[in-house]
mmCIF file of C-alpha atoms and ligand atoms in Angstrom:
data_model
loop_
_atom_site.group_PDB
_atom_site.id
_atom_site.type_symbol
_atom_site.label_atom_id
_atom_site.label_comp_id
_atom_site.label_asym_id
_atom_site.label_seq_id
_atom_site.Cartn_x
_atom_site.Cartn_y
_atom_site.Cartn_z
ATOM 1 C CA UNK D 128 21.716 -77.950 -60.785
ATOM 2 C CA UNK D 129 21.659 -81.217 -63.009
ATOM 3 C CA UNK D 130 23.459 -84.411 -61.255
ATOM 4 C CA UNK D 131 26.767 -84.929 -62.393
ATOM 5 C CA UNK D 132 27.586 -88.627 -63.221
ATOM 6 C CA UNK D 133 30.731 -89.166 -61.852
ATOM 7 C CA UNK D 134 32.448 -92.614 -61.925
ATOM 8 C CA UNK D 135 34.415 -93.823 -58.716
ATOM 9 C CA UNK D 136 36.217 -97.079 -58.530
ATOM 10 C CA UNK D 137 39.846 -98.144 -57.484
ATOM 11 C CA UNK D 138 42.309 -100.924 -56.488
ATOM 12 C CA UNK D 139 44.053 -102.147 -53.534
ATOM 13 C CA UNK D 140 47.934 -101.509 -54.272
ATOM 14 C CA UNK D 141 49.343 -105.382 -53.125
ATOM 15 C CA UNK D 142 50.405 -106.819 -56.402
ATOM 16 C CA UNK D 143 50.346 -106.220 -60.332
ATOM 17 C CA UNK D 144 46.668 -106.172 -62.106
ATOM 18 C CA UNK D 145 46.348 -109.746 -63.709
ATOM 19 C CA UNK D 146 43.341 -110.317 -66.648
ATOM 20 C CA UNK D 147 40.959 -111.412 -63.666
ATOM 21 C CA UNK D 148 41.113 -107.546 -63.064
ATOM 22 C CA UNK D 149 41.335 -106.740 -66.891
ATOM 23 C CA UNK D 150 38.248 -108.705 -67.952
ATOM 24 C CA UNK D 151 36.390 -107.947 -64.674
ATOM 25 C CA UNK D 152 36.906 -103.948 -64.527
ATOM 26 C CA UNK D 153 39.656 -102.343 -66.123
ATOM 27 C CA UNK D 154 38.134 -103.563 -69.869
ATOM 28 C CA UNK D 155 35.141 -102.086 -68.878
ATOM 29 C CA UNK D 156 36.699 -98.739 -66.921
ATOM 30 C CA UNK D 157 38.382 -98.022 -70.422
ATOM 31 C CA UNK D 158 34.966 -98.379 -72.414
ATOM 32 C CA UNK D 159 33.352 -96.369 -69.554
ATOM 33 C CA UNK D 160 35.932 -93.586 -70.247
ATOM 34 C CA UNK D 161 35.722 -93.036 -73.438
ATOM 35 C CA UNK D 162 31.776 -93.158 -74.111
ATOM 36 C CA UNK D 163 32.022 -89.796 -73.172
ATOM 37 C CA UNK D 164 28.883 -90.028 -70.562
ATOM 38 C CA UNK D 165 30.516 -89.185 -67.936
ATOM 39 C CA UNK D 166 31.464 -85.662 -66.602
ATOM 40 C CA UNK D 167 34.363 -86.919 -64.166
ATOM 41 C CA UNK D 168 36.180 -90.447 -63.646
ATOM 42 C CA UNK D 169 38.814 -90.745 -60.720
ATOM 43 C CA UNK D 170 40.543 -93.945 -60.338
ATOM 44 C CA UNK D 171 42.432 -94.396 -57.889
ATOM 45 C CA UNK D 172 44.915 -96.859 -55.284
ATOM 46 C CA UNK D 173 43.408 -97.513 -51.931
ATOM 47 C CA UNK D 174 47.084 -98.022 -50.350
ATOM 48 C CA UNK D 175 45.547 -97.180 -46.854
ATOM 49 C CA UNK D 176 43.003 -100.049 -47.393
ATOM 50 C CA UNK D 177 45.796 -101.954 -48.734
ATOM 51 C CA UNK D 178 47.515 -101.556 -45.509
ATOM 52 C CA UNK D 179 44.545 -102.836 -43.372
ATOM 53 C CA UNK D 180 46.085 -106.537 -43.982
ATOM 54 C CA UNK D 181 49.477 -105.526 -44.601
ATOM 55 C CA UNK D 182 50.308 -103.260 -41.511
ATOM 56 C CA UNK D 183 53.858 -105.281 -41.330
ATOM 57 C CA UNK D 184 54.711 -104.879 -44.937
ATOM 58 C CA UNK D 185 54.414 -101.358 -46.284
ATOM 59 C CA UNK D 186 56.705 -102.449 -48.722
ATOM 60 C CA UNK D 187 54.965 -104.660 -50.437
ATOM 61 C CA UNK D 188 51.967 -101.427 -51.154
ATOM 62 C CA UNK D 189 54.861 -99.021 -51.897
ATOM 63 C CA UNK D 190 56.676 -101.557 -54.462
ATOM 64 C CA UNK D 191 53.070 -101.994 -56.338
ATOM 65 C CA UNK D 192 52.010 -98.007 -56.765
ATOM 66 C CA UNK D 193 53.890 -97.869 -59.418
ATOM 67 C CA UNK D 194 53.266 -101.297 -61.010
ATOM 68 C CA UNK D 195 49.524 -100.908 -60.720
ATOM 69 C CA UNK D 196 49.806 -97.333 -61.961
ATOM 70 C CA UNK D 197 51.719 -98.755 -65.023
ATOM 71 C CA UNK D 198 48.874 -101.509 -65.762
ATOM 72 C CA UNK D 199 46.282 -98.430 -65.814
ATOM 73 C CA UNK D 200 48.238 -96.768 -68.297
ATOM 74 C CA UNK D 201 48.860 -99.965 -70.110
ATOM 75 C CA UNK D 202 45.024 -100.915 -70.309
ATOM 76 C CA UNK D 203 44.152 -97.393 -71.550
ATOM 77 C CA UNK D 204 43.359 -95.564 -68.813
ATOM 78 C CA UNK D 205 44.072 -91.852 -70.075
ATOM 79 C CA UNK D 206 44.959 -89.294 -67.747
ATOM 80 C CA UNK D 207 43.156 -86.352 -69.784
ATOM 81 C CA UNK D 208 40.469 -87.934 -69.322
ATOM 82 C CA UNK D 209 40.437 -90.265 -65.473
ATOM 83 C CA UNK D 210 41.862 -88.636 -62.537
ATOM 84 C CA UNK D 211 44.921 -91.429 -61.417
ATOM 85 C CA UNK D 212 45.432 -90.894 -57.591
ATOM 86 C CA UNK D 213 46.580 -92.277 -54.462
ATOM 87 C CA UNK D 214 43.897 -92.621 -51.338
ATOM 88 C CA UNK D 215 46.461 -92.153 -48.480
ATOM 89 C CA UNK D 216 47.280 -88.579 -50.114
ATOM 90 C CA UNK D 217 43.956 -87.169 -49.537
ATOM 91 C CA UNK D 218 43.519 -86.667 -45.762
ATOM 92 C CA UNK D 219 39.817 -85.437 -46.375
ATOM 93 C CA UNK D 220 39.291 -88.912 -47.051
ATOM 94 C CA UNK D 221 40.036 -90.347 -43.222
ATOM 95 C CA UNK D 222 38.171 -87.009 -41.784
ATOM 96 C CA UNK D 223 35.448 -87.961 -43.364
ATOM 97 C CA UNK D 224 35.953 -91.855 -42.130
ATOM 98 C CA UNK D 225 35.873 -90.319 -38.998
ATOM 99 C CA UNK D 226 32.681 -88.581 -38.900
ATOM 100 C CA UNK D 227 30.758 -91.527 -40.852
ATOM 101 C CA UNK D 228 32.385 -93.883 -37.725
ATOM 102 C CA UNK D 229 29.058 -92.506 -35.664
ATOM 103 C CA UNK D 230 26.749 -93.505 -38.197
ATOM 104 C CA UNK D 231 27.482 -97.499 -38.299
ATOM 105 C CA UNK D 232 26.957 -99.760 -35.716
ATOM 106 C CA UNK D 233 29.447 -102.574 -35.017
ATOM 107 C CA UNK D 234 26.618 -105.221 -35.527
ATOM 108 C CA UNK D 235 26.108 -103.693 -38.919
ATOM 109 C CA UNK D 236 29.348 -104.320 -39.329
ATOM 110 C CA UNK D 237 29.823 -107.603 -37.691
ATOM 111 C CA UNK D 238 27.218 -108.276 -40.480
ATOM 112 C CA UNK D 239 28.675 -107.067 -43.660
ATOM 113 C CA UNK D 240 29.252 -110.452 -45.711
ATOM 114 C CA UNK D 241 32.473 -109.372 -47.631
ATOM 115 C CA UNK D 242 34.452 -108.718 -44.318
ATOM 116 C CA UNK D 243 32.853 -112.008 -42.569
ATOM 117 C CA UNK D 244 34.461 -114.105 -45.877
ATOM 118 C CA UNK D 245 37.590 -112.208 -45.403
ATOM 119 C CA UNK D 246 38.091 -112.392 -41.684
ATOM 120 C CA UNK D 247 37.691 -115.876 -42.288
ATOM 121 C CA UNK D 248 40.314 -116.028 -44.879
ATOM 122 C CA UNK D 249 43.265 -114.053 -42.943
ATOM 123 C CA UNK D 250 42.096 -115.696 -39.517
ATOM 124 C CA UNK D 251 41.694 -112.833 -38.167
ATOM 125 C CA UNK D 252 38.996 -114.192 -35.800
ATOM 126 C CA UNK D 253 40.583 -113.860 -33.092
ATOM 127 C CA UNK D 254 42.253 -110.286 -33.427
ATOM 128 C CA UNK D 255 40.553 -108.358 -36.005
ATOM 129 C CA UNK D 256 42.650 -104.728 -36.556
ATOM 130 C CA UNK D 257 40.128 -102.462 -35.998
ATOM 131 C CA UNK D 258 41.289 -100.429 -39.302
ATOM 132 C CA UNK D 259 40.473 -103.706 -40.986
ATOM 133 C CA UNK D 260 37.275 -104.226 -39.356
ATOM 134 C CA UNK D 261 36.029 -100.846 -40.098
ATOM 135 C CA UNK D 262 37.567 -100.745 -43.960
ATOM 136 C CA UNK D 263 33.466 -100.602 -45.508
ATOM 137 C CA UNK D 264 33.217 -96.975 -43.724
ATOM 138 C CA UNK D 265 36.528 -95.491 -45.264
ATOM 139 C CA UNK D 266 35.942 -97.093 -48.245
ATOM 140 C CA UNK D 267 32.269 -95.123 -47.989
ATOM 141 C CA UNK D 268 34.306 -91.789 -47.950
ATOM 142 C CA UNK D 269 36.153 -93.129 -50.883
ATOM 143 C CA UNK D 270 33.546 -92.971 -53.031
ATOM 144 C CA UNK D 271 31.232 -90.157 -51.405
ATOM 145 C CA UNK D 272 34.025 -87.675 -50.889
ATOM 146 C CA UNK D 273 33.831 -87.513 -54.637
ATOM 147 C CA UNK D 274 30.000 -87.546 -54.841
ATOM 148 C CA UNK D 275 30.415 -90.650 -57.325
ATOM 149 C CA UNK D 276 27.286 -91.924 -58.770
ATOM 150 C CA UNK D 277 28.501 -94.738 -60.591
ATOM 151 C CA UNK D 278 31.179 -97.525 -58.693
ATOM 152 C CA UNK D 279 31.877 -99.963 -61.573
ATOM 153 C CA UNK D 280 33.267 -103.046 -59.163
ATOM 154 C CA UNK D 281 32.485 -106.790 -59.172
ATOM 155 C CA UNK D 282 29.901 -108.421 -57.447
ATOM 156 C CA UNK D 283 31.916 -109.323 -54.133
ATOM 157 C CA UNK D 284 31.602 -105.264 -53.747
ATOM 158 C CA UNK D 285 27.645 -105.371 -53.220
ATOM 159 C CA UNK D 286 27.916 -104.981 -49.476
ATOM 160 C CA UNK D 287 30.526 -102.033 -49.490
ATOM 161 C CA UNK D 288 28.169 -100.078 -51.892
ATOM 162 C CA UNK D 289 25.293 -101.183 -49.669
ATOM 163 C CA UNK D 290 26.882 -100.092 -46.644
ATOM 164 C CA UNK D 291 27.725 -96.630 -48.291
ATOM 165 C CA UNK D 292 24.540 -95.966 -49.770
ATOM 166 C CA UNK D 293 23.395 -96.483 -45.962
ATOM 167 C CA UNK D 294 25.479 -94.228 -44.522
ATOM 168 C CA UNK D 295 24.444 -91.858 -47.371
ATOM 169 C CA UNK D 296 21.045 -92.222 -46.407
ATOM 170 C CA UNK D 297 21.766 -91.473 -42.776
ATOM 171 C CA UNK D 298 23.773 -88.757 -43.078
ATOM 172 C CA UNK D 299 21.560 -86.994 -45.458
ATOM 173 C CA UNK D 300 18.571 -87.431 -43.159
ATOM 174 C CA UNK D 301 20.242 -86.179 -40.014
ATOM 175 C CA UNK D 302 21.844 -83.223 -41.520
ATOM 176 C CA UNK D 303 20.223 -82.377 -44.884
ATOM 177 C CA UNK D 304 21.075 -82.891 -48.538
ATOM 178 C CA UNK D 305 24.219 -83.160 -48.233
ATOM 179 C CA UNK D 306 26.270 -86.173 -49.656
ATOM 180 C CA UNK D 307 25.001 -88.487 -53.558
ATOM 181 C CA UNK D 308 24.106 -91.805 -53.038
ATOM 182 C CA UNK D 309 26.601 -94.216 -55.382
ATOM 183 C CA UNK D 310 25.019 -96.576 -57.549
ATOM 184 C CA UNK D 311 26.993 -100.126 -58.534
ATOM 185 C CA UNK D 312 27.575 -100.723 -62.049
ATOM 186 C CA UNK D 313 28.038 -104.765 -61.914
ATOM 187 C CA UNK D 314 30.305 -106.280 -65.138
ATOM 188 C CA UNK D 315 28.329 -107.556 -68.466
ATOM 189 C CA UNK D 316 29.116 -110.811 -69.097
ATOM 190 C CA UNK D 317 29.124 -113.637 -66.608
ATOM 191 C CA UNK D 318 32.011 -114.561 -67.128
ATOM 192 C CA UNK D 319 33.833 -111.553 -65.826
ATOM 193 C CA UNK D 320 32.577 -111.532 -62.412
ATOM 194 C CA UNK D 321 35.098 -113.883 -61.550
ATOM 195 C CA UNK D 322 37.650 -115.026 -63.987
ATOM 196 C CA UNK D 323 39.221 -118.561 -62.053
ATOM 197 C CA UNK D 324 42.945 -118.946 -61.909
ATOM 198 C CA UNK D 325 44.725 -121.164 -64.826
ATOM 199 C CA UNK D 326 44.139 -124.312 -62.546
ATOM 200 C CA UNK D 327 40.502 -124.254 -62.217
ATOM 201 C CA UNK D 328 40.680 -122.748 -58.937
ATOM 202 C CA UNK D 329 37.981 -120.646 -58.491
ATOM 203 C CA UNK D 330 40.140 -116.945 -57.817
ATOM 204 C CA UNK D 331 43.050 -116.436 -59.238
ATOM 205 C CA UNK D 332 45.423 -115.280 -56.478
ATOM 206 C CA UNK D 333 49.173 -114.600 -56.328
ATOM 207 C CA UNK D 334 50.209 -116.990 -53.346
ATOM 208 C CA UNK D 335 48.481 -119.815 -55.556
ATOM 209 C CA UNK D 336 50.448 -118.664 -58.983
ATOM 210 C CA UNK D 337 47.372 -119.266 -60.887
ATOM 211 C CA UNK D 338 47.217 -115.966 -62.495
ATOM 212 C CA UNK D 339 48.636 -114.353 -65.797
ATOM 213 C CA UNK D 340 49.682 -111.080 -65.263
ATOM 214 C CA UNK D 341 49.262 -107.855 -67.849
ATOM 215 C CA UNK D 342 52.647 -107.663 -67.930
ATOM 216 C CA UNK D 343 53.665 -111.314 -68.488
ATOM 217 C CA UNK D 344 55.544 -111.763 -71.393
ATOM 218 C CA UNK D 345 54.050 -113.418 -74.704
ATOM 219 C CA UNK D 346 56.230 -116.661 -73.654
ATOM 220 C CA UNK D 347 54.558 -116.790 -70.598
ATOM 221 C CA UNK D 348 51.069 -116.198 -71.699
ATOM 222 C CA UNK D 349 51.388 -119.236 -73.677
ATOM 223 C CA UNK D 350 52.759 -121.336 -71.368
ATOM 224 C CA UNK D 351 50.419 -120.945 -68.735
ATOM 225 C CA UNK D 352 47.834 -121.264 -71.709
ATOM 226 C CA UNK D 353 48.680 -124.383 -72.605
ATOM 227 C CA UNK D 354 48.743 -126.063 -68.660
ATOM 228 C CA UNK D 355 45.510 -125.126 -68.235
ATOM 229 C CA UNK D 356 43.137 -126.799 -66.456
ATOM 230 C CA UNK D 357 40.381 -128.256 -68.509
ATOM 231 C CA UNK D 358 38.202 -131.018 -68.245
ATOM 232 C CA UNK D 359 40.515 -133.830 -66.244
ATOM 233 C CA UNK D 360 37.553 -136.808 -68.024
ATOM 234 C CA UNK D 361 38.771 -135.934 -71.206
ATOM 235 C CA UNK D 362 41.831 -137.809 -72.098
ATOM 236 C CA UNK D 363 41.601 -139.115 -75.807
ATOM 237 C CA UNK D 364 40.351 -136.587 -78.209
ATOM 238 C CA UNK D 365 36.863 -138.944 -78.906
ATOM 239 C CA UNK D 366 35.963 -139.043 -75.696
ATOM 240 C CA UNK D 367 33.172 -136.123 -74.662
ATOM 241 C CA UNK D 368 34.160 -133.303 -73.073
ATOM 242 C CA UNK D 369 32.683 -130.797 -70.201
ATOM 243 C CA UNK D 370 32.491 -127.244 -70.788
ATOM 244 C CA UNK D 371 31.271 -126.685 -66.716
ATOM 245 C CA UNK D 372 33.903 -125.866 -65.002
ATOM 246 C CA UNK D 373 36.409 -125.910 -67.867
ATOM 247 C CA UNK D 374 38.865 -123.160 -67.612
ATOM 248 C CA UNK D 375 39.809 -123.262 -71.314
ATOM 249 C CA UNK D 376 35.947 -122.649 -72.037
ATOM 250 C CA UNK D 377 35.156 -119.809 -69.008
ATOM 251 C CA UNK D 378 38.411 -117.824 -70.691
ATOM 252 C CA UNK D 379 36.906 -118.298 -74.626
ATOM 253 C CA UNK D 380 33.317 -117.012 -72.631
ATOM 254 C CA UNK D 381 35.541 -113.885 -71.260
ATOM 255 C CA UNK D 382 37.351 -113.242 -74.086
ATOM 256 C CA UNK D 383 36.448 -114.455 -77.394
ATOM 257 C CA UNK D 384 34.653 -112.827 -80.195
ATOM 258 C CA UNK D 385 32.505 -113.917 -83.498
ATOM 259 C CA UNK D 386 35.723 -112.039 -85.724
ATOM 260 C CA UNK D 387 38.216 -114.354 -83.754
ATOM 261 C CA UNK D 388 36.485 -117.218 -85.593
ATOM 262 C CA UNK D 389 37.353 -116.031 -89.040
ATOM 263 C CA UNK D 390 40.667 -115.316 -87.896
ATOM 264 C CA UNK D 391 41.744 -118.398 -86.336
ATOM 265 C CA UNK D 392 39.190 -121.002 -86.633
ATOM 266 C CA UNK D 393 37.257 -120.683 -89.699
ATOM 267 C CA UNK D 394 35.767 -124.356 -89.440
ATOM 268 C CA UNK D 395 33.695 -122.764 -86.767
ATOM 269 C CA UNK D 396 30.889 -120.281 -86.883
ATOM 270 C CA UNK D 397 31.090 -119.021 -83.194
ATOM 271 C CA UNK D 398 31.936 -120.337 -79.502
ATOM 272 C CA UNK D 399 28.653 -122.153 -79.062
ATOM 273 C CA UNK D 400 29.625 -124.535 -82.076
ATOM 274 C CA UNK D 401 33.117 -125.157 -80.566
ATOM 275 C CA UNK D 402 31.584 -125.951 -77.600
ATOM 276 C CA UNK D 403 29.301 -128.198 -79.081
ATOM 277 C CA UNK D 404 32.013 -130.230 -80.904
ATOM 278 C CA UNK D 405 33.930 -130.503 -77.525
ATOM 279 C CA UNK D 406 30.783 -131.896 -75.644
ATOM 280 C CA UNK D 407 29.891 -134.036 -78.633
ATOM 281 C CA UNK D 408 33.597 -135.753 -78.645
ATOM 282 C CA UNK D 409 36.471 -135.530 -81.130
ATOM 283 C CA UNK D 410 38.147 -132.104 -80.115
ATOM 284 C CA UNK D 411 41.768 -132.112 -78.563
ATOM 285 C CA UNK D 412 42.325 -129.961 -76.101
ATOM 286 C CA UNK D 413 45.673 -128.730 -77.557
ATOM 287 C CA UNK D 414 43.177 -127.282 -80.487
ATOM 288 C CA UNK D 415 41.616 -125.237 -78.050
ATOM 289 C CA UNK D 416 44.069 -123.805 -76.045
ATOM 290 C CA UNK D 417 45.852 -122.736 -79.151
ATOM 291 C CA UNK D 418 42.606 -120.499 -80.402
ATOM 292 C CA UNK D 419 42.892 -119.216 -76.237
ATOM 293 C CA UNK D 420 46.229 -118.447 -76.645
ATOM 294 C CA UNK D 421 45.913 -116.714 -80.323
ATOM 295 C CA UNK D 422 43.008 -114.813 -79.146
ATOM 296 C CA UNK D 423 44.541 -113.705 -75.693
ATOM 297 C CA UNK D 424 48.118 -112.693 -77.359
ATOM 298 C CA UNK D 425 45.547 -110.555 -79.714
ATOM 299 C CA UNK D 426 44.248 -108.953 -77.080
ATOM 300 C CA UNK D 427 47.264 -108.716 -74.112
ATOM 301 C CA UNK D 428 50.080 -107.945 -76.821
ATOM 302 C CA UNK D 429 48.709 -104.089 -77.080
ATOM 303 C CA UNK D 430 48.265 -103.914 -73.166
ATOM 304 C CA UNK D 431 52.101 -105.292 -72.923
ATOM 305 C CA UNK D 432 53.703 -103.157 -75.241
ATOM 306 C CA UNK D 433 52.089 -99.661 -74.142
ATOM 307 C CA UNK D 434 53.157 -101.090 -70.649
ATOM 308 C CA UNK D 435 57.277 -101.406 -71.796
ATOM 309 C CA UNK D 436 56.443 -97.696 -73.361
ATOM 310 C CA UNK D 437 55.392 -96.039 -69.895
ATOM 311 C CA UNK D 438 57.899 -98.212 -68.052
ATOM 312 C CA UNK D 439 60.706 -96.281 -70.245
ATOM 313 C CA UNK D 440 59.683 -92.933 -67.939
ATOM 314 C CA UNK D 441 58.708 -93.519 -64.633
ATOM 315 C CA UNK D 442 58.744 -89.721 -63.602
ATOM 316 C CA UNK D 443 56.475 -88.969 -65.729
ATOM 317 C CA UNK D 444 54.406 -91.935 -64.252
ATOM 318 C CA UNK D 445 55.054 -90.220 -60.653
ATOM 319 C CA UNK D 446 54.369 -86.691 -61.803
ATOM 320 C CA UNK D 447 51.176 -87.604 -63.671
ATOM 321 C CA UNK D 448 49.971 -89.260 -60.148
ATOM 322 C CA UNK D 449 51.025 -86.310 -58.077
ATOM 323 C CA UNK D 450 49.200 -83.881 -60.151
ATOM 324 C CA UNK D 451 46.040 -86.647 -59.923
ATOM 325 C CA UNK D 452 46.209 -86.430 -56.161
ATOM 326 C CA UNK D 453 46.139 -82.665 -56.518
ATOM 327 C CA UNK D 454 42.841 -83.210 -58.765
ATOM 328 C CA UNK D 455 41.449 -85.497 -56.266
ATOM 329 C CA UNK D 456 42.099 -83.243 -53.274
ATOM 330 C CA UNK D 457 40.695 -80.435 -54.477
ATOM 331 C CA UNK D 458 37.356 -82.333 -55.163
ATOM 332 C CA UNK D 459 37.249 -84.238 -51.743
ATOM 333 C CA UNK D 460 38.320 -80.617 -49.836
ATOM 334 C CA UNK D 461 35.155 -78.937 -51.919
ATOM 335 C CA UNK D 462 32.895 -82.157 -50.215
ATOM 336 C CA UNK D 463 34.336 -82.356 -46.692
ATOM 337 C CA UNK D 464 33.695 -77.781 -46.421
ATOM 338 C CA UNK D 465 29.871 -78.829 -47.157
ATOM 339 C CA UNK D 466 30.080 -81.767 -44.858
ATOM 340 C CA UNK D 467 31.499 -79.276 -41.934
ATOM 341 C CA UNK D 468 28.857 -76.931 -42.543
ATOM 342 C CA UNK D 469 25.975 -79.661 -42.366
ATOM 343 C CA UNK D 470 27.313 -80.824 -39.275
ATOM 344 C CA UNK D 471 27.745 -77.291 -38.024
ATOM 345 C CA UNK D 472 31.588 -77.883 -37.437
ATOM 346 C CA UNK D 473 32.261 -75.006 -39.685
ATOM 347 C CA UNK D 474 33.007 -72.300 -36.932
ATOM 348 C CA UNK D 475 35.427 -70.294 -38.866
ATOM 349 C CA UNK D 476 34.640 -70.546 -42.462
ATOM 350 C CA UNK D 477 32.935 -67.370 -42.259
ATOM 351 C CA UNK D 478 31.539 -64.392 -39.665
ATOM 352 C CA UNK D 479 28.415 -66.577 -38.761
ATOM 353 C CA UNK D 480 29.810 -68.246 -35.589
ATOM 354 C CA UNK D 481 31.262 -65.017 -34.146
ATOM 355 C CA UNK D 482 28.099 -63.078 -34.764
ATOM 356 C CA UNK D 483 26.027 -66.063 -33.451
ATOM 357 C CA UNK D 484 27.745 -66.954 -30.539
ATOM 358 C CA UNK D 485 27.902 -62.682 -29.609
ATOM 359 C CA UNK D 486 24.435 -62.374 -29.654
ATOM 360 C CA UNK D 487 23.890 -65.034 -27.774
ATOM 361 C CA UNK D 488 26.091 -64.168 -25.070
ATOM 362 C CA UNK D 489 24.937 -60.187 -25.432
ATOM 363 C CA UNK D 490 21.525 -61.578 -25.169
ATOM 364 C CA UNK D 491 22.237 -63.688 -21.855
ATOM 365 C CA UNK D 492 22.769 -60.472 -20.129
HETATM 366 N N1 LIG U 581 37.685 -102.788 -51.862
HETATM 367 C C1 LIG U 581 38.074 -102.621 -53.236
HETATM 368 C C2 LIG U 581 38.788 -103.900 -53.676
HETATM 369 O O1 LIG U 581 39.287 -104.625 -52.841
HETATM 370 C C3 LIG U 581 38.988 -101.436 -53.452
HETATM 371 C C4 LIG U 581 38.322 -100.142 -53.103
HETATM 372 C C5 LIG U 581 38.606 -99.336 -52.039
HETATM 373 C C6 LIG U 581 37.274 -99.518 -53.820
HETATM 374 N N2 LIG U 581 37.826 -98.241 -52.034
HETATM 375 C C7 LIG U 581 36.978 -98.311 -53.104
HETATM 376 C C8 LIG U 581 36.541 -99.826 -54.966
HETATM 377 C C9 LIG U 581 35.967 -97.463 -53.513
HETATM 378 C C10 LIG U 581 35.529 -98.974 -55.373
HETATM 379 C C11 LIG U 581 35.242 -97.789 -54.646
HETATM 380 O O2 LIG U 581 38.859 -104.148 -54.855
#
């Protein structure tokens, strides 16, 4: 039978998507789905890993199901053509944690880079939740229970899809053929690996209200536009500017294109002349931010008002990720039957235990 190439990738459920997420995966997700390579796409919201740093406020994942289901729809996710579902509705998904638990050791984990960094960053040191420590072996069901080949994720994902591919590896060799090993599919363009926050901070991050949202209004967009953080050595428009490390600049990288030259800048052939000019001395800042802000309206306006359109039914939003869960479960249940069996945990799928086990026995005598 010919590999399907089936796309896995999803988000934790703790706030709404901002354009960090848009130019770093969800862009990219919507190209993905409709090249029309793939046979299957499921995208979906990992509230249980969600909940791994937020045991005391399951409020905060419920109140952001919705909202993050909304900035799918909004972005052009398509349910004809992506599964939309919700990880804590498939229960195959933590049997299958549980079985993968014997194939990682805690050193391995202990080792994993992403959950040192973020250990570090919740101080968790000194009580690590086990569901939190263990999060890179459920998130390896996530994206095995659906035999994914493809995980489009950023960079800081490397050592999940490491650590699955591992456990891939092991299981396959201790119990045969069994489970695909996923593949990483790493953004394009630099720039989109990590988009900083509008104050030059290097993430952009709700508790530091740095970010602009999907669903911020057009007001909004341009404010936080035009308090951007650019180059703090460049105060009269002669002096010479730095692009390094100048948000204004990193966003044009992310999101600008040749036609948005013609459009709103004629004077200027492409970016790298802009950028030129800037370094060279003699361009405001105020000039730039207003091509950002044209550009990023261009772009976000779309995104915003198919956003208002799905907000106007939100039933239909719930129904369309109920029936995704049903999708989903089916195709994890189909998985975790051939897991059983490779394991030899399937004693009642069919007349081969009885028979076994009776001859056996009728043999002992
Ligand atoms: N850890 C991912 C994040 O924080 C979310 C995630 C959970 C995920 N399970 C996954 C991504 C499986 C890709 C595949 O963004």
């Amino acid at each position: 039978m010919k590999q399907e190439k089936i796309i896995l990738t999803g988000d934790r459920p703790t706030g709404k998507l901002h354009i960090g997420h848009y130019v770093g995966s969800l862009r990219r997700r919507v190209e993905l789905q409709n090249s029309g390579l793939y046979d299957k796409i499921f995208i979906f919201e990992a509230d249980g890993q969600a909940l791994t740093d937020n045991i005391d406020n399951p409020e905060k994942v419920r109140q952001n199901v919705i909202e993050v289901a909304l900035d799918y729809l909004a972005c052009g996710i398509d349910p004809k053509k992506s599964t939309i579902f919700i990880q804590s509705q498939i229960p195959e998904l933590c049997e299958l944690t549980f079985y993968f638990m014997d194939l990682v050791t805690v050193s391995r984990l202990q080792r994993n880079p992403t959950v040192k960094t973020e250990i570090q960053m919740r101080n968790f040191e000194t009580s690590i939740p086990v569901g939190f420590f263990t999060y890179p072996i459920s998130q390896a069901a996530d994206i095995t229970a659906f035999k994914a080949t493809t995980v489009p994720v950023g960079e800081d994902q490397e050592p999940m899809l490491e650590q699955a591919r591992e456990i891939v590896r092991r299981f396959n060799h201790i119990y045969g053929e069994t489970l695909v090993e996923p593949n990483i599919l790493l953004p394009e363009n630099a720039a989109c690996l990590r988009l900083p926050g509008t104050d030059g901070k290097a993430k952009m991050s709700k508790s530091l209200g740095n970010c602009i949202y999907l669903s911020d209004s057009a007001d909004e967009v341009e404010k936080k536009v035009k308090s951007m953080y650019t180059d703090p050595n460049h105060i009269k428009v002669t002096d010479p500017g730095q692009i390094e490390g100048n948000t204004v600049f990193t966003y044009l990288d992310a999101f600008s294109k040749q036609e948005h030259f013609e459009r709103y800048l004629p004077e200027y052939q492409n970016l790298d002349e802009l950028k030129a000019h800037y370094q060279r001395g003699g361009l405001g800042d105020m000039k730039v931010k207003k091509l950002l802000a044209a550009i990023m309206q261009e772009e976000l306006e779309p995104i915003r008002n198919r956003r208002k359109e799905f907000e106007k039914d939100i039933p239909a939003v719930c129904e369309m990720l109920r029936q995704g869960c049903e999708v989903a479960r089916e195709a994890a249940a189909q998985t975790l039957s051939e897991v059983r069996r490779a394991m030899k945990i399937n004693y009642f799928d069919d007349e081969t235990f009885v028979a076994e086990q009776t001859a056996r026995f009728t043999a002992a005598k």
